[in-house]
XYZ file of N, CA and C in Angstrom:
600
model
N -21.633 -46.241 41.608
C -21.361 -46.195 43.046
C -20.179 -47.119 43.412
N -19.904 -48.442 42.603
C -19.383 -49.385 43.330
C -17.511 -48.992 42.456
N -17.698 -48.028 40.969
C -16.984 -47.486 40.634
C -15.805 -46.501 41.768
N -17.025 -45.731 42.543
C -16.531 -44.446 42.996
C -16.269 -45.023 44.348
N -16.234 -46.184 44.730
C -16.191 -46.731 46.040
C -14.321 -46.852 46.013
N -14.288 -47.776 45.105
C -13.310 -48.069 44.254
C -12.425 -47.505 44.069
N -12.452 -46.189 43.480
C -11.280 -44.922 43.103
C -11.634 -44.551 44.813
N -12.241 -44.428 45.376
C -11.771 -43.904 46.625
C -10.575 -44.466 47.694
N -11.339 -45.906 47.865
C -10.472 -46.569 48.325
C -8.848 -47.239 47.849
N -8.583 -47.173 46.832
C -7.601 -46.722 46.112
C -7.150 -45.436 46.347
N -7.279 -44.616 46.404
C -6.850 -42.980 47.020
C -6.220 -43.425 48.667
N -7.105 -43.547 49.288
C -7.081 -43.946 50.747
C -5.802 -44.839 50.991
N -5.690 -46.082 50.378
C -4.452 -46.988 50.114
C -3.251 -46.018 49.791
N -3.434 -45.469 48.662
C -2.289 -44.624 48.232
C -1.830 -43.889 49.342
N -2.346 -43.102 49.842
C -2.321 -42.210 51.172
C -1.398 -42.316 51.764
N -2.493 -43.597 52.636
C -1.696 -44.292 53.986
C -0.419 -45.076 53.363
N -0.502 -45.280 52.355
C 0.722 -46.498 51.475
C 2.113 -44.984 52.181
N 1.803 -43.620 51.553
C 2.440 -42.751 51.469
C 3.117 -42.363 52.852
N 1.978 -42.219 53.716
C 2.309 -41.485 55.102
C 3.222 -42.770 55.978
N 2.998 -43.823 55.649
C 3.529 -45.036 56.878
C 5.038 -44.805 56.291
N 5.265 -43.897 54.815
C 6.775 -43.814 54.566
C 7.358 -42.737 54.337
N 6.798 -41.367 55.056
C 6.797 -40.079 55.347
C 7.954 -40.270 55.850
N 8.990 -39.140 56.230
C 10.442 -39.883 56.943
C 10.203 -38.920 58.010
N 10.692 -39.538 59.515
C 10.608 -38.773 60.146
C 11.484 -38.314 61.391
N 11.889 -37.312 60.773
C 13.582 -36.995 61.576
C 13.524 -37.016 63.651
N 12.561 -36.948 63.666
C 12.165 -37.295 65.634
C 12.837 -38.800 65.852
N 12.348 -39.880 64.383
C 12.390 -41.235 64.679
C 13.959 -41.399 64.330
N 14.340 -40.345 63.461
C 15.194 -40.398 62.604
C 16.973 -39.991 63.527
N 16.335 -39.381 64.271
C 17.576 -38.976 65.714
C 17.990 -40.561 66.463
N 16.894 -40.968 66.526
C 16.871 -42.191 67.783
C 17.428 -43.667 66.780
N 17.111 -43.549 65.658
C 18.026 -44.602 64.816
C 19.275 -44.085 64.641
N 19.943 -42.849 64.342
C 21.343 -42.604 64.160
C 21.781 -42.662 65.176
N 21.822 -43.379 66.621
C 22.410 -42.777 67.606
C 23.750 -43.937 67.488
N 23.354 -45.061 66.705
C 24.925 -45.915 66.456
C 25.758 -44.972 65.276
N 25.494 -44.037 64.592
C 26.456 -42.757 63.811
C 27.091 -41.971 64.428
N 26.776 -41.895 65.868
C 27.022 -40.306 66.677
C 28.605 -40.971 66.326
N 29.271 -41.996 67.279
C 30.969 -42.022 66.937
C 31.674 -41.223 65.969
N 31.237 -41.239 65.273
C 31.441 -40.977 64.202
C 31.552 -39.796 63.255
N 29.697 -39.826 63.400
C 29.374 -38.523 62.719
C 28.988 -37.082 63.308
N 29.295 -37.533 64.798
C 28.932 -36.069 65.725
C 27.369 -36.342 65.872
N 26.992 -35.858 67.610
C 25.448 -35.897 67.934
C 24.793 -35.074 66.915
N 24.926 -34.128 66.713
C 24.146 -33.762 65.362
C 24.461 -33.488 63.800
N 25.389 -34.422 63.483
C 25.891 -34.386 62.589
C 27.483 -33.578 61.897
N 27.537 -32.892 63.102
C 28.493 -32.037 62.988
C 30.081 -33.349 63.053
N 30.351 -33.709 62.428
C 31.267 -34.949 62.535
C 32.927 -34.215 63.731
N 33.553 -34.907 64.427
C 34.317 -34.375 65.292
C 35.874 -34.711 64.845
N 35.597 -35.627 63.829
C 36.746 -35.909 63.328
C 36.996 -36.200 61.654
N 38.104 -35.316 60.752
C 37.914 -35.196 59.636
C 38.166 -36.484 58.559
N 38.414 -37.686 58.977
C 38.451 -38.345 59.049
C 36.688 -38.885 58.039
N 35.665 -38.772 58.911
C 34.026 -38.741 58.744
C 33.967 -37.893 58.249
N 32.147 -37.594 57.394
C 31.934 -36.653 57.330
C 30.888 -36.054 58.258
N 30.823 -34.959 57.939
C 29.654 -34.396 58.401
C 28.518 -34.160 57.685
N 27.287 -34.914 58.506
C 26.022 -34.787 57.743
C 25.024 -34.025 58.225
N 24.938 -32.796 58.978
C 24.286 -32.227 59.291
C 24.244 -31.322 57.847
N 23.125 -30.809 57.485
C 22.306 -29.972 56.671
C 22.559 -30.514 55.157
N 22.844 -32.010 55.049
C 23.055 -32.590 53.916
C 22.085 -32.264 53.060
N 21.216 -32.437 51.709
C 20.423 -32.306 50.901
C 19.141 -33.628 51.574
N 18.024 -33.309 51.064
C 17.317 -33.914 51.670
C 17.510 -35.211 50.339
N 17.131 -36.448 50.717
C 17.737 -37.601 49.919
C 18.698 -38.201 49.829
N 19.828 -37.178 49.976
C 21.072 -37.730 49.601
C 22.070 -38.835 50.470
N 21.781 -38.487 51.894
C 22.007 -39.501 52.726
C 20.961 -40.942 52.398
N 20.117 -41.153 51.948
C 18.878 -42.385 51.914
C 19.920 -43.223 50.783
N 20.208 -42.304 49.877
C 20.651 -42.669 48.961
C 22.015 -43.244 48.903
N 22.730 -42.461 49.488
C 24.251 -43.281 49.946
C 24.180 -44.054 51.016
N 23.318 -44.935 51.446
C 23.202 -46.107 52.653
C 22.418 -46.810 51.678
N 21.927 -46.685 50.976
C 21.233 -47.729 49.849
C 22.056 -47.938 49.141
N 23.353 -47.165 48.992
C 24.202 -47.574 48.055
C 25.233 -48.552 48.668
N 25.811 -48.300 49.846
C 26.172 -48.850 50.660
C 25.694 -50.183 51.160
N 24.756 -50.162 51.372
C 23.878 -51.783 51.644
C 24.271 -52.519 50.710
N 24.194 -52.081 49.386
C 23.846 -53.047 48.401
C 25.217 -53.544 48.206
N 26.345 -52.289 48.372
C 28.094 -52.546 47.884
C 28.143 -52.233 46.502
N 27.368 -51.368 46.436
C 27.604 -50.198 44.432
C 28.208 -49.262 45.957
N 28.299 -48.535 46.884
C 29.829 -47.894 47.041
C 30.490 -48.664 48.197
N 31.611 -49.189 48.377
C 32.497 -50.103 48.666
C 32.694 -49.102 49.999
N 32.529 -49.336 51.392
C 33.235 -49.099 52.772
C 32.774 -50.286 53.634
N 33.701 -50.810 54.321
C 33.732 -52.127 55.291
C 33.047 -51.475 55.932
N 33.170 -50.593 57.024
C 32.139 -49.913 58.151
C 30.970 -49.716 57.610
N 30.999 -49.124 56.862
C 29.202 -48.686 56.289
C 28.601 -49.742 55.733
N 29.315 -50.721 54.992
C 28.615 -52.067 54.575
C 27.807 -52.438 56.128
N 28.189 -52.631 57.021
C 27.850 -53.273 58.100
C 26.889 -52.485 58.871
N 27.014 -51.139 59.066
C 25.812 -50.074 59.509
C 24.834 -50.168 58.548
N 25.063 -50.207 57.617
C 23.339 -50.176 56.918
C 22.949 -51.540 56.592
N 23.246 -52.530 56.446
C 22.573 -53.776 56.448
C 21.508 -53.828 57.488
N 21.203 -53.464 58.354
C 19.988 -53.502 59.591
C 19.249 -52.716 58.881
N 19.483 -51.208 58.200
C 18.772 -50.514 58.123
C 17.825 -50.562 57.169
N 15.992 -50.804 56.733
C 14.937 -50.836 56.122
C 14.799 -49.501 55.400
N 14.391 -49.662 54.614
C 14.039 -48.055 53.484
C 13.752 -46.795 54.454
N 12.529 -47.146 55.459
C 12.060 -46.054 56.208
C 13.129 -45.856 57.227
N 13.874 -46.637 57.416
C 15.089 -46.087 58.660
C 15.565 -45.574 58.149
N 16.111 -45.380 56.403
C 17.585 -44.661 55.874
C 16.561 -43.375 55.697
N 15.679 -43.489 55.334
C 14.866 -41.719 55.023
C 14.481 -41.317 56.491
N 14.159 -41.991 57.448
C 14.115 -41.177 58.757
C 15.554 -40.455 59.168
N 16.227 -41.432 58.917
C 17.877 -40.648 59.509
C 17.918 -39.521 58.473
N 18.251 -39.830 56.926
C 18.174 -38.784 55.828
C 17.836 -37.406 56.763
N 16.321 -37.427 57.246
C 15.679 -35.940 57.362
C 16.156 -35.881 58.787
N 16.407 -36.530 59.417
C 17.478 -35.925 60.951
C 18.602 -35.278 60.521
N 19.426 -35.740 59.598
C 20.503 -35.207 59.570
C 20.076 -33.623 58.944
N 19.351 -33.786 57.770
C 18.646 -33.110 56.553
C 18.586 -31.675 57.363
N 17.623 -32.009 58.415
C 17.042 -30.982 59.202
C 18.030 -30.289 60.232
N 18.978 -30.719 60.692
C 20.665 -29.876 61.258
C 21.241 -29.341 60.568
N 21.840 -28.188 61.583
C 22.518 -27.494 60.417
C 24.266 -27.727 60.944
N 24.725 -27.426 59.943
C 26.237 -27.623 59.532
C 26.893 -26.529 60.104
N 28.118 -26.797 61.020
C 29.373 -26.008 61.569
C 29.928 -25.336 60.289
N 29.922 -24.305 60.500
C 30.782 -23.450 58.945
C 32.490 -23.786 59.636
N 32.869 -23.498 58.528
C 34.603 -23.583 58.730
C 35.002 -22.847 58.039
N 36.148 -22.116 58.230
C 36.689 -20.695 57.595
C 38.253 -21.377 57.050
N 39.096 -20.014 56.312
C 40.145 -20.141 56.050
C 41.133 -19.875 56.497
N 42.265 -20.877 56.624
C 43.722 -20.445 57.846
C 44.240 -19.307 56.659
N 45.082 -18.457 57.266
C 46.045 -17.486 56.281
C 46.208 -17.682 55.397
N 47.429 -19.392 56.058
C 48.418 -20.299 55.238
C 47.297 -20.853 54.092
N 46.379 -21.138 53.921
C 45.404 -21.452 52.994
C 44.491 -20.291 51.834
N 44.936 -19.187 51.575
C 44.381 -18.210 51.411
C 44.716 -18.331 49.600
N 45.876 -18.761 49.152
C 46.323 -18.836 47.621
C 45.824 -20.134 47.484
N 45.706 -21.207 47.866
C 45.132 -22.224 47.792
C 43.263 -22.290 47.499
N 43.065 -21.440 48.359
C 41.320 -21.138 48.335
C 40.771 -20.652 47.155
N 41.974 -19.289 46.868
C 41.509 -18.465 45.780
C 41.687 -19.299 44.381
N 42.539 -20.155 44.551
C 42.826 -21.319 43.150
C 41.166 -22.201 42.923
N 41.006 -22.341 44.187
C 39.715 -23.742 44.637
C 38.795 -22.401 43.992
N 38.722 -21.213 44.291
C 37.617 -20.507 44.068
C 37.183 -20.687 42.102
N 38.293 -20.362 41.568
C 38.254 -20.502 40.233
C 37.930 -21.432 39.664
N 38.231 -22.610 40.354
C 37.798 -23.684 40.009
C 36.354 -24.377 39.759
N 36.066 -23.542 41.491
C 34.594 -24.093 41.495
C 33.658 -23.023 40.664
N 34.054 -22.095 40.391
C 32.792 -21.049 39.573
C 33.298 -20.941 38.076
N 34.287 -21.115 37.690
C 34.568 -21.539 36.167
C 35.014 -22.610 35.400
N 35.198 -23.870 36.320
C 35.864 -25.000 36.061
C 37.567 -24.468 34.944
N 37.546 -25.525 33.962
C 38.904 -25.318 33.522
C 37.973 -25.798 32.302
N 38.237 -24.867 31.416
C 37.552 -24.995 29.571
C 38.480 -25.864 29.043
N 39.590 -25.329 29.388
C 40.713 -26.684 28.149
C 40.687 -27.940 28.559
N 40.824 -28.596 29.851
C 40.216 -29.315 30.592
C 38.946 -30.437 30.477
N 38.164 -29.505 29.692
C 36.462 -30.114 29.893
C 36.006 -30.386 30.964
N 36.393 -29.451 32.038
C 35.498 -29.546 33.700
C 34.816 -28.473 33.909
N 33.878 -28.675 33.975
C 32.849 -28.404 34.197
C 32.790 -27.291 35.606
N 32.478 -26.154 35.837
C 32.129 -25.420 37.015
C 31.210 -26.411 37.948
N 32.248 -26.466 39.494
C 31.400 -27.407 40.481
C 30.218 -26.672 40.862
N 30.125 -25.304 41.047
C 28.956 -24.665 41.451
C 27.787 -25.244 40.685
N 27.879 -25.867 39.002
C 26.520 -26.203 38.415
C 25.658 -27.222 38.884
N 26.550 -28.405 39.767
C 25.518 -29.185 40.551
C 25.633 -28.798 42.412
N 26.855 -27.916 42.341
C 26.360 -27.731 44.013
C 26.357 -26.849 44.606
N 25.594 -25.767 43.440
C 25.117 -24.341 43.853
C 25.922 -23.740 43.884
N 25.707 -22.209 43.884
C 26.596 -21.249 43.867
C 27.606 -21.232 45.714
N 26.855 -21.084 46.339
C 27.125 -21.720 48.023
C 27.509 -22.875 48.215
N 27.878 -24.283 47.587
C 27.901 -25.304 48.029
C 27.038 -26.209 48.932
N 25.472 -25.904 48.299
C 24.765 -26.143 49.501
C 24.036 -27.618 48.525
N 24.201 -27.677 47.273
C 23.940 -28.553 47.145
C 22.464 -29.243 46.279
N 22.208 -29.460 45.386
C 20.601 -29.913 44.711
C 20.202 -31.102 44.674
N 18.956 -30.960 45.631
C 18.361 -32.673 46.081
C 17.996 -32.950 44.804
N 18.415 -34.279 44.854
C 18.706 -35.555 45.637
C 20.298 -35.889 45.452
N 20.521 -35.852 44.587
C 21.589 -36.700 43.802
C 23.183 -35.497 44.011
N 23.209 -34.059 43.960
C 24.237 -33.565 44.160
C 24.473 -32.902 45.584
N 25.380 -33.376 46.385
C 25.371 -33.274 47.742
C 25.960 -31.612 48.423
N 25.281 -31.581 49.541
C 26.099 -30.350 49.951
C 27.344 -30.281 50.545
N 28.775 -29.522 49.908
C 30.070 -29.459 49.864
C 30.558 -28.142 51.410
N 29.559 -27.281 51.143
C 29.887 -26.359 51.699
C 29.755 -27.201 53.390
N 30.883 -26.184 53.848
C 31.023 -26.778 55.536
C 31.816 -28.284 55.387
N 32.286 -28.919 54.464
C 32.622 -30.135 54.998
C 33.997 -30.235 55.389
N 34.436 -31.039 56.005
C 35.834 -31.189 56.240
C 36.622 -31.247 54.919
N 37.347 -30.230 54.943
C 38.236 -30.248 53.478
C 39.122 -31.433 53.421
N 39.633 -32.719 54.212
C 40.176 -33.550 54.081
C 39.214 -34.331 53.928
N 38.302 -34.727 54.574
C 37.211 -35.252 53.745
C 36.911 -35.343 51.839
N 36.679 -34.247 51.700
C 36.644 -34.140 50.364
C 37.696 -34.152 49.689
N 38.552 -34.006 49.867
C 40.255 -34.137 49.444
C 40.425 -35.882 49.056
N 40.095 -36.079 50.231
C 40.070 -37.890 49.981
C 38.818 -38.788 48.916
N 37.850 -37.952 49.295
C 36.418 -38.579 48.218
C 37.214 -37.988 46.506
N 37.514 -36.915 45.953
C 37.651 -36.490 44.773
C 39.022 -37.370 44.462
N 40.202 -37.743 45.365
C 41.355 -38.495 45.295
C 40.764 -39.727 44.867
N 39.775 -40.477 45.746
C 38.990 -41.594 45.471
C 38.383 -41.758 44.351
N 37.381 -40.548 43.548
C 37.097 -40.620 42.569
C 38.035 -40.810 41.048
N 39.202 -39.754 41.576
C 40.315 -39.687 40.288
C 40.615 -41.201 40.556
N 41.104 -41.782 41.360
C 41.839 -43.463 41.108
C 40.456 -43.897 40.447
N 39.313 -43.866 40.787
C 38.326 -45.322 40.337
C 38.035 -45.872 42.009
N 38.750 -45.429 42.930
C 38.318 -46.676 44.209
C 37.234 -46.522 44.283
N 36.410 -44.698 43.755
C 34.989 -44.510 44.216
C 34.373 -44.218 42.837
N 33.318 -45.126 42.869
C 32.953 -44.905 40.930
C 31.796 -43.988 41.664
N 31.856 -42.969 40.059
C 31.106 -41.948 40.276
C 30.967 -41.547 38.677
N 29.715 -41.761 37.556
C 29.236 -41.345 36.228
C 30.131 -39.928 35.796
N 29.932 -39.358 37.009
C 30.108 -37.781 37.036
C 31.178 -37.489 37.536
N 31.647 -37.263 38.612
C 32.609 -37.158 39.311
C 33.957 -38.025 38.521
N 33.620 -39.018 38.335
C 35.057 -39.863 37.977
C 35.810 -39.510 36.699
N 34.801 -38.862 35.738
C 35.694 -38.331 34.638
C 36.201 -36.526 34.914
N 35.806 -36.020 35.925
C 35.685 -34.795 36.081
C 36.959 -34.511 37.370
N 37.031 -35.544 38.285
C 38.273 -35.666 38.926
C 39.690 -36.389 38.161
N 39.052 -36.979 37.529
C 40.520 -37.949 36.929
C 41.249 -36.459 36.592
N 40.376 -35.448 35.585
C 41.484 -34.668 34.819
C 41.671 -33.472 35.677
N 41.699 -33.775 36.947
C 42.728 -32.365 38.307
C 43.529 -33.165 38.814
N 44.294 -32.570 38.582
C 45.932 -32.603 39.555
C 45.392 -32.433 41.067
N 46.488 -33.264 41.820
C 46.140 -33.366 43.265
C 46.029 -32.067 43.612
N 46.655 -30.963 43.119
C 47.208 -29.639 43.577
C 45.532 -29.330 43.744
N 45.157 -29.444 42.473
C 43.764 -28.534 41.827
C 42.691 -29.181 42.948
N 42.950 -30.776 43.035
C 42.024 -31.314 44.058
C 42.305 -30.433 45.323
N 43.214 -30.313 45.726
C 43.229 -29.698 47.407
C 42.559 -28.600 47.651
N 43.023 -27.542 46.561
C 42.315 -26.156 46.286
C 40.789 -25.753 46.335
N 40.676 -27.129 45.682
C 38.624 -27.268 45.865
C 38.068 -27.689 46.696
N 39.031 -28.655 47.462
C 38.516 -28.904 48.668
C 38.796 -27.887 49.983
N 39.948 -27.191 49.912
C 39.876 -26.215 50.680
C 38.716 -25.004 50.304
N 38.903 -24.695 49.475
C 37.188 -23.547 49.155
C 35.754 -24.160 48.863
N 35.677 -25.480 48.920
C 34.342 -25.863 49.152
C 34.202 -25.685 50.696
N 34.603 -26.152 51.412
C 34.871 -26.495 53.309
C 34.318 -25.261 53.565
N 34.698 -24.274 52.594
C 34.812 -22.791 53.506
C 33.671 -22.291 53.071
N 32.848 -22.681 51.950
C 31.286 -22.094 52.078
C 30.656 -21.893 53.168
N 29.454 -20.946 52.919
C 28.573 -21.248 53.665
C 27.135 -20.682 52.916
């Protein structure tokens, strides 16, 4: 009896241990409201400059403000926004953003040989190269596989233009990314960032 009391209440702990860190995007609106500048009231960012985190992967935002806090990824602004923020604030915002969905963005004309380059890129990578097809961690759509590979599709193509630029120098260390951008030419970078943007 005093066994089964035991494993119960242990269950019960576990539980509630679980639910008090459930994330919850209602709470999760009302903590991002110092992001809106920035990142657009619902994530839809207004300037390309930011990104946009509406319909991000679920995790992946928790995870880049934990990275950020700590300074394993280096931004003066974001160092300073997430220092306030506690585990359950970065996973409440996470599933606010998580749970919006993302402004699609299409292709100008003038961008049309550029796209179709980015297209090749992202569904066959370059074999002589050793790069890898981007679709294998961020879906055939660019939508992205929780936790760790983020969703591309919809983002500001200067956005990503600048993160993969970041990765090829080293300013942004990345296991993955950093050996996989070093070997594209800026050209090849633009191309992917113009046909990722344009998923949907």
């Amino acid at each position: 009896m005093i066994r089964l009391v035991s494993t119960l209440t242990a269950i019960l702990t576990t539980v509630v241990s679980i639910s008090a860190y459930a994330a919850d995007p209602a709470a999760g609106q009302t903590k991002a409201q110092t992001c809106v500048a920035c990142h657009g009231a619902d994530g839809n960012s207004p300037n390309a400059g930011f990104p946009s985190l509406a319909g991000q992967v679920p995790g992946y935002i928790a995870s880049q403000l934990a990275a950020f806090k700590s300074g394993k990824r280096a931004n003066a602004i974001m160092l300073g926004m997430s220092q306030p923020l506690s585990e359950e604030d970065m996973a409440d915002i996470d599933a606010w953003y998580a749970s919006q969905t993302i402004a699609p963005r299409g292709i100008s004309e003038d961008q049309l040989e550029l796209a179709t380059q980015g297209e090749t890129l992202y569904r066959a990578g370059v074999a002589e190269l050793s790069v890898p097809a981007c679709m294998a961690c961020h879906g055939p759509a660019g939508h992205g596989i929780p936790s760790n590979f983020p969703r591309v599709a919809g983002q500001w193509p200067e956005y990503l233009e600048a993160q993969l630029l970041a990765f090829k120098s080293g300013d942004r260390a990345g296991k993955i990314m950093g050996p996989i951008s070093h070997r594209l030419s800026p050209q090849q970078i633009r191309a992917l960032a113009v046909y990722m943007s344009a998923l949907q």
